[in-house]
């Protein structure tokens, strides 16, 4: 049997099983969303704290950059003794992977605010906090959202690997399928899981286009 | 008070204000002391690197002075809460720095919002200010900065600085990045606004012509913000304190001085003038009785029409409105003597015709008028300098510092 023979049998399989894939996709989306929310809070926070301090910014970017180089398979495994099994180690790992794009874009966005805008804000008597909340973050926002979007794409894929720590989501069928390579059942599982992950990533991307549009001032578009 | 240089209480007083940057041998600003009278525009002008912007930014403490004091309304602000201080000082910079993500209304209403004004009051204030700077509120209030031209942005910048009606405004080369024609218009508009609002304004520029145009007083600064001369534009142009000031004013000081006097401020000369409908014999008599070689003909509404000589009048077959030369070189009373002189040199009879708003003939100005206006200015300054010198000589009489 070749690839197309296997493929031909997939529709029949999904007709019976699509509900369980929908459930898995929802679980998958849940850990991704949780991880991204946490990473956004931490990442934007780190960006805000370091964008005016180049040495500190460099440390943060180097550390979060290093996280990305750790093979995900290994990282999930390392977390078992610390966080046990399930979604907890998965979310911690995903947060680590999601940090770099968010931190980097926050720093870039905040640094790209026109100095004349900052000067006039200071000159008008906006305090440090008011400047950040009313001027700098809203102006940096389109760049920050792009960072969050990249992180989301990244984590949707990596979250599949969370299955090895018994994490929830679409990684389950993929790993099961890989264990049964060479059989129709194995193909059904791996293929359906992979395509679902891709579809989910696509959906998130659309969602972010809508979010970016709704949360960016008309004056910046 | 007849003595202009001695106003009662200065709105802003700089006392030995100094800024020293670490690692630099000489201070950027070395102990500048300056009184800025209430309701006036004081222009700090000087070559680049003289520290004029640093002086300006020490007033709202965007730059913290190393030593010295800034008094605003008699109060030392060098130790006040900087953010609170800045909310009561309008600030306009060359790059404007409008907030691109906010509408015109949100930009202009920013400081009132920081001061917790009520929504309705802010909205009313925004509309009032947009009117003031010549932007129709209905059309512009909901626009974003990117939807405005450079000149419109600068107007919004001025409106924003006036937001909470601050008594003091600081302007750092506000019209520096705008094309010359728009700049001229914005300068005139700003002077018109200032005539209404009467703010105490410190204005920084490197352009002496702008300083002469905008300033009630000008402080010419040399390196480290040492004051070379602090006086009215008239006095600086008429009696430059030293070679530095002379060089800085550049060539044509006398011509620049002519920008300071308007036609309505000088006595007009009278030229023989008559209606184009008069009969020729009377016109000839009028011309013969005058010392001039030509006659100015006016139309039925008293507007200048033609210059005619005795020879032109003799050409009986031609109608009067076609003989002679067209009456050009016409100025209105608000024109400066510089404008009048400009017209004069192109005029056939060597004088500029002055008309009122409706174009009706009022009189003429000629070179003699211009020369005596310059003499007048010169003797005014001399008289004032003498009065100051006498006041200084009699210590009991000296009330305040002389600028």
Coordinates of C-alpha atoms in Angstrom, one line a residue:
Chain A
X1 CA 0.0 0.0 0.0
X2 CA 1.3 3.4 -0.8
X3 CA 0.5 6.8 0.7
X4 CA -2.5 7.5 -1.5
X5 CA -4.1 4.1 -0.7
X6 CA -3.8 5.0 3.0
X7 CA -5.1 8.5 2.3
X8 CA -8.1 7.2 0.5
X9 CA -9.3 5.4 3.7
X10 CA -9.0 8.4 5.9
X11 CA -12.4 10.1 5.1
X12 CA -14.2 7.0 6.2
X13 CA -12.2 6.9 9.5
X14 CA -12.9 10.6 10.2
X15 CA -16.6 10.2 9.5
X16 CA -16.7 8.1 12.6
X17 CA -14.1 9.8 14.7
X18 CA -14.2 13.6 14.0
X19 CA -15.9 14.2 17.3
X20 CA -13.0 12.9 19.3
X21 CA -10.6 15.0 17.1
X22 CA -12.7 18.0 17.9
X23 CA -12.5 17.3 21.6
X24 CA -8.7 16.8 21.3
X25 CA -8.4 20.0 19.3
X26 CA -10.2 21.9 22.1
X27 CA -7.9 20.5 24.7
X28 CA -5.0 21.3 22.5
X29 CA -6.2 24.9 22.0
X30 CA -6.7 25.2 25.8
X31 CA -3.2 24.5 26.7
X32 CA -1.9 26.7 23.9
X33 CA -4.1 29.6 25.0
X34 CA -3.1 29.1 28.7
X35 CA 0.6 29.0 27.8
X36 CA 0.3 32.0 25.6
X37 CA -1.6 34.1 28.2
X38 CA 1.1 33.3 30.8
X39 CA 3.9 33.9 28.3
X40 CA 2.3 37.3 27.2
X41 CA 2.2 38.5 30.8
X42 CA 5.8 37.4 31.5
X43 CA 7.1 38.4 28.1
X44 CA 5.6 41.9 27.9
X45 CA 6.6 42.4 31.6
X46 CA 10.2 41.5 30.8
X47 CA 10.2 43.7 27.7
X48 CA 8.8 46.6 29.7
X49 CA 11.4 46.1 32.4
X50 CA 14.4 45.9 30.1
X51 CA 13.8 47.9 26.9
X52 CA 15.6 50.9 28.4
X53 CA 18.4 48.9 29.8
X54 CA 20.3 47.3 26.9
X55 CA 22.5 45.0 29.0
X56 CA 19.5 43.6 30.8
X57 CA 17.6 43.3 27.6
X58 CA 20.5 41.3 26.1
X59 CA 20.5 38.9 29.0
X60 CA 16.7 38.3 28.8
X61 CA 16.9 37.8 25.0
X62 CA 19.8 35.4 25.3
X63 CA 18.1 33.3 28.0
X64 CA 14.8 33.1 26.2
X65 CA 16.6 32.4 23.0
X66 CA 18.4 29.5 24.6
X67 CA 15.0 28.0 25.7
X68 CA 14.2 27.7 22.0
X69 CA 17.2 25.7 21.2
X70 CA 16.4 23.0 23.7
X71 CA 14.8 20.0 21.9
X72 CA 11.2 19.9 22.9
X73 CA 11.3 16.2 23.4
X74 CA 14.1 16.5 25.9
X75 CA 12.5 19.4 27.7
X76 CA 9.2 17.7 28.3
X77 CA 11.1 14.6 29.5
X78 CA 13.2 16.7 31.9
X79 CA 10.0 18.2 33.5
X80 CA 8.5 14.9 34.5
X81 CA 10.4 14.6 37.7
X82 CA 9.6 18.2 38.6
X83 CA 6.0 18.7 37.5
X84 CA 4.9 15.1 37.0
X85 CA 2.7 14.1 34.1
X86 CA -0.2 15.9 32.4
X87 CA -0.8 19.4 31.4
X88 CA 1.4 21.1 34.0
X89 CA 4.8 20.2 32.5
X90 CA 3.3 20.8 29.1
X91 CA 2.3 24.4 29.9
X92 CA 5.5 25.2 31.6
X93 CA 7.5 24.1 28.6
X94 CA 5.2 25.9 26.1
X95 CA 5.6 29.1 28.1
X96 CA 9.4 28.8 27.8
X97 CA 9.2 28.3 24.1
X98 CA 6.7 31.2 23.6
X99 CA 8.7 33.8 25.5
X100 CA 11.4 34.8 23.0
X101 CA 9.1 36.2 20.2
X102 CA 7.0 38.1 22.7
X103 CA 9.9 39.6 24.6
X104 CA 11.8 40.5 21.5
X105 CA 8.8 42.2 19.8
X106 CA 7.9 44.0 23.0
X107 CA 11.4 45.4 23.3
X108 CA 11.5 46.3 19.5
X109 CA 8.1 47.8 19.6
X110 CA 8.8 50.0 22.7
X111 CA 12.1 51.1 21.3
X112 CA 10.6 52.1 18.0
X113 CA 8.3 54.7 19.5
X114 CA 9.2 58.1 18.0
X115 CA 11.4 60.0 20.5
X116 CA 9.5 63.2 19.7
X117 CA 6.3 61.5 20.9
X118 CA 8.0 60.4 24.1
X119 CA 9.5 63.9 24.6
X120 CA 6.2 65.6 24.1
X121 CA 4.5 63.1 26.5
X122 CA 7.1 63.9 29.2
X123 CA 6.8 67.6 28.5
X124 CA 3.0 67.4 28.9
X125 CA 3.4 65.9 32.4
X126 CA 2.6 62.3 31.8
X127 CA 4.1 60.2 34.6
X128 CA 6.3 57.2 33.8
X129 CA 3.4 54.8 34.2
X130 CA 1.0 56.9 32.2
X131 CA 3.5 57.2 29.4
X132 CA 3.8 53.4 29.3
X133 CA 0.1 52.7 29.5
X134 CA -1.3 55.4 27.3
X135 CA 1.5 56.1 24.8
X136 CA 4.3 53.6 24.5
X137 CA 2.4 50.3 24.9
X138 CA -0.4 51.3 22.5
X139 CA 2.1 52.4 20.0
X140 CA 4.2 49.2 20.4
X141 CA 1.1 47.1 20.4
X142 CA 0.9 46.1 16.7
X143 CA 4.5 44.7 17.0
X144 CA 3.7 43.0 20.3
X145 CA 0.7 41.3 18.8
X146 CA 2.8 40.0 15.9
X147 CA 5.2 38.5 18.5
X148 CA 2.3 36.8 20.3
X149 CA 1.0 35.5 17.0
X150 CA 4.4 34.0 16.1
X151 CA 4.6 32.4 19.6
X152 CA 1.1 30.9 19.1
X153 CA 2.0 29.3 15.8
X154 CA 5.2 27.9 17.4
X155 CA 3.4 26.5 20.5
X156 CA 0.5 24.9 18.5
X157 CA 3.1 22.7 16.9
X158 CA 5.2 22.0 20.0
X159 CA 2.1 21.3 22.1
X160 CA 1.6 18.1 20.0
X161 CA 4.8 16.8 21.6
X162 CA 3.3 17.3 25.1
X163 CA 1.7 13.9 24.5
X164 CA 4.9 12.3 25.8
X165 CA 4.3 13.6 29.2
X166 CA 0.7 12.6 28.9
X167 CA -0.3 16.1 28.1
X168 CA -3.7 16.7 26.5
X169 CA -4.3 17.5 22.9
X170 CA -3.7 16.3 19.3
X171 CA -0.3 14.8 20.1
X172 CA -2.0 11.7 21.5
X173 CA -3.2 10.2 18.2
X174 CA 0.0 11.3 16.4
X175 CA 2.2 9.4 18.9
X176 CA -0.2 6.4 18.8
X177 CA -0.1 6.5 15.1
X178 CA 3.7 6.6 14.9
X179 CA 3.9 3.6 17.1
X180 CA 1.7 1.7 14.6
X181 CA 3.6 2.9 11.5
X182 CA 2.9 0.8 8.4
X183 CA -0.7 0.1 9.3
X184 CA -3.9 1.8 8.1
X185 CA -4.8 2.5 11.7
X186 CA -1.4 4.1 12.4
X187 CA -1.8 6.3 9.2
X188 CA -5.3 7.3 10.2
X189 CA -4.2 8.4 13.6
X190 CA -1.0 10.2 12.6
X191 CA -2.4 11.9 9.6
X192 CA -5.6 13.1 11.2
X193 CA -3.7 14.4 14.2
X194 CA -1.2 16.3 12.1
X195 CA -3.8 17.8 9.8
X196 CA -5.8 18.9 12.9
X197 CA -2.8 20.6 14.3
X198 CA -2.3 22.5 11.0
X199 CA -5.9 23.5 10.9
X200 CA -5.8 24.7 14.5
X201 CA -2.7 26.8 13.7
X202 CA -4.6 28.3 10.7
X203 CA -7.6 29.1 12.9
X204 CA -5.3 30.8 15.5
X205 CA -3.7 32.9 12.7
X206 CA -7.1 34.1 11.5
X207 CA -8.1 34.9 15.0
X208 CA -5.0 37.0 15.5
X209 CA -5.6 39.0 12.4
X210 CA -9.0 39.9 13.8
X211 CA -7.6 40.6 17.3
X212 CA -4.8 42.8 15.8
X213 CA -7.3 44.7 13.8
X214 CA -9.7 45.3 16.7
X215 CA -7.0 46.3 19.2
X216 CA -4.9 48.6 17.0
X217 CA -5.8 52.3 16.8
X218 CA -7.1 53.5 13.5
X219 CA -4.4 56.1 13.6
X220 CA -1.7 53.4 13.3
X221 CA -3.1 51.4 10.4
Chain B
X1 CA 5.7 102.8 33.6
X2 CA 7.2 104.4 30.6
X3 CA 10.4 102.4 30.7
X4 CA 9.8 99.2 28.8
X5 CA 12.8 97.5 30.1
X6 CA 11.6 97.6 33.7
X7 CA 8.4 95.6 34.0
X8 CA 7.0 94.9 37.5
X9 CA 7.2 91.2 38.4
X10 CA 8.7 88.8 35.9
X11 CA 6.6 85.7 35.2
X12 CA 9.7 83.6 34.9
X13 CA 13.0 84.3 36.4
X14 CA 16.1 82.3 35.7
X15 CA 18.7 82.7 38.5
X16 CA 22.3 81.7 37.7
X17 CA 21.0 78.6 35.9
X18 CA 23.8 76.2 35.1
X19 CA 24.0 72.8 33.4
X20 CA 27.2 70.9 33.6
X21 CA 27.5 67.5 32.0
X22 CA 29.8 65.0 33.5
X23 CA 33.0 64.6 31.6
X24 CA 32.8 68.0 29.9
X25 CA 35.3 70.7 30.7
X26 CA 33.0 73.6 30.3
X27 CA 29.3 73.9 31.4
X28 CA 26.7 73.7 28.6
X29 CA 24.9 76.6 30.2
X30 CA 26.9 78.8 32.5
X31 CA 24.9 80.7 35.0
X32 CA 22.2 82.4 32.9
X33 CA 20.1 85.0 34.7
X34 CA 17.1 86.3 32.9
X35 CA 13.7 87.8 33.7
X36 CA 10.8 87.0 31.4
X37 CA 8.0 89.5 31.8
X38 CA 4.4 88.3 32.0
X39 CA 2.5 88.1 28.7
X40 CA 5.5 88.6 26.5
X41 CA 7.3 86.4 24.0
X42 CA 11.0 86.2 24.8
X43 CA 13.0 84.7 22.1
X44 CA 16.3 82.9 22.9
X45 CA 18.4 83.0 19.8
X46 CA 21.9 82.0 19.1
X47 CA 24.2 79.8 17.0
X48 CA 23.8 76.1 17.3
X49 CA 25.5 74.7 20.4
X50 CA 25.0 77.8 22.5
X51 CA 22.7 75.9 24.9
X52 CA 19.5 77.7 24.1
X53 CA 17.4 74.5 24.0
X54 CA 19.1 73.4 27.2
X55 CA 18.0 76.6 28.9
X56 CA 14.5 76.1 27.7
X57 CA 14.3 72.5 28.9
X58 CA 15.6 73.4 32.3
X59 CA 12.5 75.5 32.7
X60 CA 10.1 72.5 32.6
X61 CA 12.9 70.3 33.9
X62 CA 13.2 68.0 31.0
X63 CA 16.8 68.7 31.8
X64 CA 17.6 69.1 35.5
X65 CA 19.8 72.1 36.2
X66 CA 23.1 71.5 38.0
X67 CA 22.7 74.6 39.9
X68 CA 20.7 77.8 40.0
X69 CA 16.9 78.3 40.3
X70 CA 13.9 78.8 38.1
X71 CA 11.1 80.9 39.5
X72 CA 7.7 80.8 37.9
X73 CA 5.3 83.3 39.3
X74 CA 7.7 83.8 42.2
X75 CA 7.8 80.2 43.1
X76 CA 10.9 78.0 42.9
X77 CA 10.0 75.1 40.7
X78 CA 13.4 73.4 40.7
X79 CA 12.2 71.3 43.6
X80 CA 8.5 70.9 42.7
X81 CA 7.0 67.7 41.4
X82 CA 8.2 67.7 37.8
X83 CA 5.1 66.0 36.2
X84 CA 2.7 68.3 38.0
X85 CA 4.8 71.3 36.9
X86 CA 4.8 70.3 33.3
X87 CA 1.0 70.0 33.2
X88 CA 0.9 73.8 33.8
X89 CA 3.5 74.6 31.1
X90 CA 2.6 74.3 27.5
X91 CA 5.4 72.7 25.4
X92 CA 5.7 72.8 21.6
X93 CA 8.6 71.2 19.8
X94 CA 9.8 71.2 16.2
X95 CA 8.8 67.6 15.5
X96 CA 5.5 68.3 17.2
X97 CA 5.2 64.7 18.6
X98 CA 1.5 64.3 18.3
X99 CA 0.3 60.9 19.6
X100 CA -0.3 59.0 16.4
X101 CA -2.8 56.5 17.9
X102 CA -5.0 59.3 19.3
X103 CA -7.4 61.5 17.5
X104 CA -6.9 65.3 17.3
X105 CA -9.4 65.7 20.1
X106 CA -7.7 63.1 22.3
X107 CA -4.3 64.8 21.7
X108 CA -5.6 68.3 22.5
X109 CA -7.6 67.0 25.5
X110 CA -4.6 65.1 27.0
X111 CA -3.5 67.5 29.7
X112 CA -7.1 68.5 30.8
X113 CA -7.7 64.7 31.2
X114 CA -4.5 64.3 33.3
X115 CA -5.9 67.2 35.4
X116 CA -9.2 65.2 35.8
X117 CA -11.4 67.7 34.1
X118 CA -14.9 66.5 33.4
X119 CA -15.6 65.0 30.0
X120 CA -17.9 67.8 28.8
X121 CA -15.5 70.5 29.9
X122 CA -12.7 68.8 27.9
X123 CA -14.9 68.4 24.8
X124 CA -15.8 72.1 25.0
X125 CA -12.2 73.1 25.5
X126 CA -11.0 71.0 22.6
X127 CA -13.5 72.7 20.2
X128 CA -12.6 76.1 21.5
X129 CA -8.9 75.5 20.9
X130 CA -9.4 74.0 17.5
X131 CA -11.4 77.1 16.6
X132 CA -8.6 79.3 18.0
X133 CA -5.9 77.7 15.8
X134 CA -8.2 77.9 12.7
X135 CA -9.3 74.2 12.4
X136 CA -13.0 73.5 12.1
X137 CA -13.7 71.2 15.1
X138 CA -16.5 69.3 13.3
X139 CA -14.1 68.4 10.6
X140 CA -10.9 67.8 12.4
X141 CA -11.7 66.6 15.9
X142 CA -11.9 62.9 15.0
X143 CA -9.1 62.8 12.6
X144 CA -5.8 61.1 13.3
X145 CA -2.5 62.9 13.0
X146 CA -1.5 61.0 9.8
X147 CA -4.6 62.5 8.1
X148 CA -3.3 66.1 8.6
X149 CA -0.8 68.2 6.7
X150 CA 2.4 69.5 8.3
X151 CA 0.9 72.9 9.0
X152 CA -2.3 71.4 10.4
X153 CA -0.2 69.2 12.7
X154 CA 1.7 72.1 14.0
X155 CA -1.6 73.9 14.7
X156 CA -2.8 70.9 16.7
X157 CA 0.5 70.9 18.5
X158 CA -0.1 74.5 19.5
X159 CA -3.7 73.8 20.5
X160 CA -2.5 70.8 22.6
X161 CA 0.1 73.0 24.4
X162 CA -2.7 75.4 25.2
X163 CA -4.8 72.5 26.5
X164 CA -5.3 73.4 30.2
X165 CA -4.7 77.1 29.6
X166 CA -1.2 77.2 31.1
X167 CA 0.2 80.6 31.9
X168 CA 3.5 79.7 30.5
X169 CA 4.5 78.2 27.1
X170 CA 7.8 76.9 25.9
X171 CA 8.4 76.6 22.2
X172 CA 11.5 74.9 20.7
X173 CA 11.9 75.9 17.1
X174 CA 8.1 75.3 16.6
X175 CA 8.1 76.4 13.0
X176 CA 11.5 75.1 12.0
X177 CA 10.4 72.1 10.0
X178 CA 7.7 73.8 8.0
X179 CA 8.0 75.2 4.4
X180 CA 8.7 78.9 4.3
X181 CA 5.2 80.0 3.0
X182 CA 3.3 78.0 5.6
X183 CA 5.8 79.1 8.3
X184 CA 5.1 82.7 7.6
X185 CA 1.4 82.1 7.8
X186 CA 1.7 80.1 11.0
X187 CA 3.9 82.8 12.6
X188 CA 1.3 85.4 11.8
X189 CA -1.5 83.3 13.1
X190 CA 0.4 82.5 16.2
X191 CA 1.0 86.2 16.8
X192 CA -2.7 86.8 16.4
X193 CA -3.5 84.0 18.9
X194 CA -1.0 85.4 21.3
X195 CA -2.6 88.8 21.1
X196 CA -5.7 87.1 22.5
X197 CA -4.3 84.7 25.0
X198 CA -1.3 86.8 26.3
X199 CA 0.8 83.8 27.5
X200 CA 4.3 84.2 28.8
X201 CA 6.3 82.5 26.1
X202 CA 9.9 81.4 25.9
X203 CA 10.7 80.7 22.2
X204 CA 13.9 79.2 21.0
X205 CA 15.1 79.6 17.4
X206 CA 18.4 79.9 15.5
X207 CA 16.8 82.2 13.0
X208 CA 17.3 85.9 13.8
X209 CA 14.6 87.0 11.4
X210 CA 12.1 84.7 13.2
X211 CA 13.3 86.2 16.5
X212 CA 12.8 89.7 15.3
X213 CA 9.3 88.8 14.0
X214 CA 8.1 86.9 17.0
X215 CA 9.9 88.4 19.9
X216 CA 8.7 91.2 22.2
X217 CA 12.2 90.8 23.5
X218 CA 15.2 88.9 22.2
X219 CA 18.0 87.4 24.2
X220 CA 21.0 86.8 21.9
X221 CA 23.1 84.0 23.4
X222 CA 26.7 83.2 22.7
X223 CA 28.5 80.0 23.7
X224 CA 27.5 78.5 27.1
X225 CA 24.4 80.7 27.0
X226 CA 26.1 83.9 28.0
X227 CA 23.8 86.7 27.1
X228 CA 25.3 89.0 24.5
X229 CA 22.3 91.3 24.5
X230 CA 18.8 91.2 25.9
X231 CA 16.5 93.8 24.6
X232 CA 13.6 94.6 22.3
X233 CA 14.1 93.8 18.6
X234 CA 14.2 97.6 17.8
X235 CA 16.9 98.2 20.3
X236 CA 19.0 95.2 19.2
X237 CA 18.8 96.2 15.5
X238 CA 19.4 99.9 16.2
X239 CA 22.1 99.5 18.8
X240 CA 23.8 96.1 18.8
X241 CA 25.7 95.7 22.0
X242 CA 28.9 94.4 20.4
X243 CA 30.5 92.8 17.4
X244 CA 29.0 89.4 18.2
X245 CA 25.5 90.7 18.1
X246 CA 26.3 92.7 14.9
X247 CA 27.6 89.6 13.2
X248 CA 24.7 87.6 14.4
X249 CA 22.1 90.1 13.1
X250 CA 24.1 89.9 9.8
X251 CA 23.9 92.3 6.9
X252 CA 20.9 94.4 6.4
X253 CA 20.1 95.4 10.0
X254 CA 18.6 98.6 8.8
X255 CA 16.4 96.7 6.4
X256 CA 15.3 94.3 9.1
X257 CA 14.5 97.2 11.3
X258 CA 12.0 98.3 8.7
X259 CA 10.1 95.1 9.4
X260 CA 9.3 96.4 12.8
X261 CA 7.4 99.5 11.8
X262 CA 4.1 99.4 10.0
X263 CA 2.8 101.9 7.5
X264 CA 0.0 103.0 9.8
X265 CA 2.5 104.1 12.4
X266 CA 4.3 106.6 10.2
X267 CA 2.9 110.0 9.0
X268 CA 1.8 109.8 5.4
X269 CA 2.7 112.3 2.8
X270 CA 0.2 113.8 0.5
X271 CA 0.4 113.7 -3.2
X272 CA -1.7 115.7 -5.5
X273 CA -4.6 113.5 -6.3
X274 CA -7.9 114.0 -8.1
X275 CA -10.8 112.1 -9.6
X276 CA -10.5 110.9 -13.1
X277 CA -13.7 112.6 -13.8
X278 CA -12.4 116.1 -13.1
X279 CA -12.1 118.4 -16.0
X280 CA -8.6 118.7 -17.5
X281 CA -8.1 122.4 -16.9
X282 CA -8.6 121.9 -13.1
X283 CA -6.2 118.9 -13.2
X284 CA -3.6 121.0 -14.9
X285 CA -4.0 123.7 -12.4
X286 CA -3.7 121.2 -9.5
X287 CA -0.5 119.8 -11.0
X288 CA 1.0 123.2 -11.6
X289 CA 0.3 124.3 -8.0
X290 CA 2.0 121.2 -6.6
X291 CA 5.7 120.6 -6.4
X292 CA 5.4 117.2 -8.0
X293 CA 5.8 116.3 -11.6
X294 CA 2.8 114.0 -11.8
X295 CA -0.7 113.7 -10.5
X296 CA -2.5 110.6 -9.1
X297 CA -5.9 110.0 -10.7
X298 CA -8.5 108.1 -8.6
X299 CA -11.6 106.3 -9.7
X300 CA -15.1 107.1 -8.5
X301 CA -14.5 105.1 -5.4
X302 CA -11.2 106.9 -4.6
X303 CA -9.1 104.0 -5.6
X304 CA -5.7 104.9 -7.3
X305 CA -5.9 104.5 -11.1
X306 CA -3.2 106.3 -13.1
X307 CA -0.1 108.5 -12.7
X308 CA -0.3 111.3 -15.2
X309 CA 2.1 114.1 -16.1
X310 CA 1.4 117.5 -17.7
X311 CA 2.2 115.9 -21.1
X312 CA -0.3 113.1 -20.5
X313 CA -3.0 115.7 -19.7
X314 CA -2.2 117.5 -22.9
X315 CA -3.2 114.5 -25.0
X316 CA -6.8 115.6 -25.3
X317 CA -8.0 112.8 -27.6
X318 CA -7.2 110.0 -25.2
X319 CA -9.6 109.4 -22.3
X320 CA -7.9 110.1 -19.0
X321 CA -8.1 106.5 -17.7
X322 CA -5.8 105.5 -20.5
X323 CA -3.1 108.1 -20.4
X324 CA -0.1 108.0 -18.1
X325 CA 1.1 105.0 -16.2
X326 CA -0.9 102.6 -14.1
X327 CA -0.9 103.3 -10.3
X328 CA 1.1 100.4 -9.0
X329 CA 3.0 100.0 -5.7
X330 CA 0.0 100.0 -3.5
X331 CA 0.2 99.0 0.2
X332 CA -2.2 98.7 3.0
X333 CA -1.7 100.3 6.5
X334 CA -0.7 97.0 8.1
X335 CA 2.1 96.5 5.7
X336 CA 5.6 97.0 7.1
X337 CA 7.9 99.8 6.0
X338 CA 10.0 97.0 4.5
X339 CA 7.1 96.0 2.2
X340 CA 6.5 99.7 1.4
X341 CA 10.2 100.2 0.5
X342 CA 10.1 97.1 -1.7
X343 CA 7.1 98.5 -3.6
X344 CA 8.7 101.9 -3.7
X345 CA 11.8 100.9 -5.6
X346 CA 9.6 99.3 -8.3
X347 CA 7.3 102.3 -8.6
X348 CA 7.7 104.8 -11.4
X349 CA 7.4 107.8 -9.2
X350 CA 9.5 106.5 -6.3
X351 CA 6.8 106.2 -3.7
X352 CA 4.3 103.7 -2.4
X353 CA 0.6 104.5 -2.5
X354 CA -1.2 103.8 0.8
X355 CA -4.8 102.6 0.6
X356 CA -7.3 101.5 3.3
X357 CA -8.9 98.1 3.5
X358 CA -11.4 99.0 0.7
X359 CA -8.6 100.2 -1.5
X360 CA -9.3 104.0 -1.1
X361 CA -6.4 106.3 -1.4
X362 CA -4.9 107.5 1.9
X363 CA -1.6 109.1 1.1
X364 CA 1.9 108.0 0.1
X365 CA 5.1 107.0 1.7
X366 CA 8.5 107.8 0.1
X367 CA 12.1 107.3 0.9
X368 CA 12.0 110.4 3.2
X369 CA 9.3 108.7 5.4
X370 CA 11.4 105.6 5.7
X371 CA 14.6 107.5 6.6
X372 CA 12.9 109.5 9.2
X373 CA 11.3 106.4 10.7
X374 CA 14.8 104.9 11.1
X375 CA 16.0 108.1 12.7
X376 CA 13.1 108.1 15.0
X377 CA 13.8 104.6 16.2
X378 CA 17.4 105.4 16.7
X379 CA 16.7 108.4 18.9
X380 CA 14.1 106.4 20.8
X381 CA 16.6 103.8 21.8
X382 CA 19.2 106.5 22.6
X383 CA 16.7 108.3 24.8
X384 CA 15.8 105.1 26.6
X385 CA 19.5 104.1 27.1
X386 CA 20.1 107.5 28.6
X387 CA 17.2 107.1 31.0
X388 CA 18.4 103.7 32.1
X389 CA 21.9 105.1 32.6
X390 CA 20.5 107.9 34.7
X391 CA 18.4 105.5 36.8
X392 CA 21.5 103.4 37.5
X393 CA 23.4 106.5 38.5
X394 CA 20.8 107.3 41.1
X395 CA 20.7 104.1 43.2
X396 CA 17.8 105.2 45.4
X397 CA 15.6 105.3 42.4
X398 CA 16.5 101.9 40.9
X399 CA 13.6 99.6 41.6
X400 CA 14.4 96.5 39.8
X401 CA 17.0 94.9 37.6
X402 CA 17.5 96.4 34.2
X403 CA 17.3 93.8 31.5

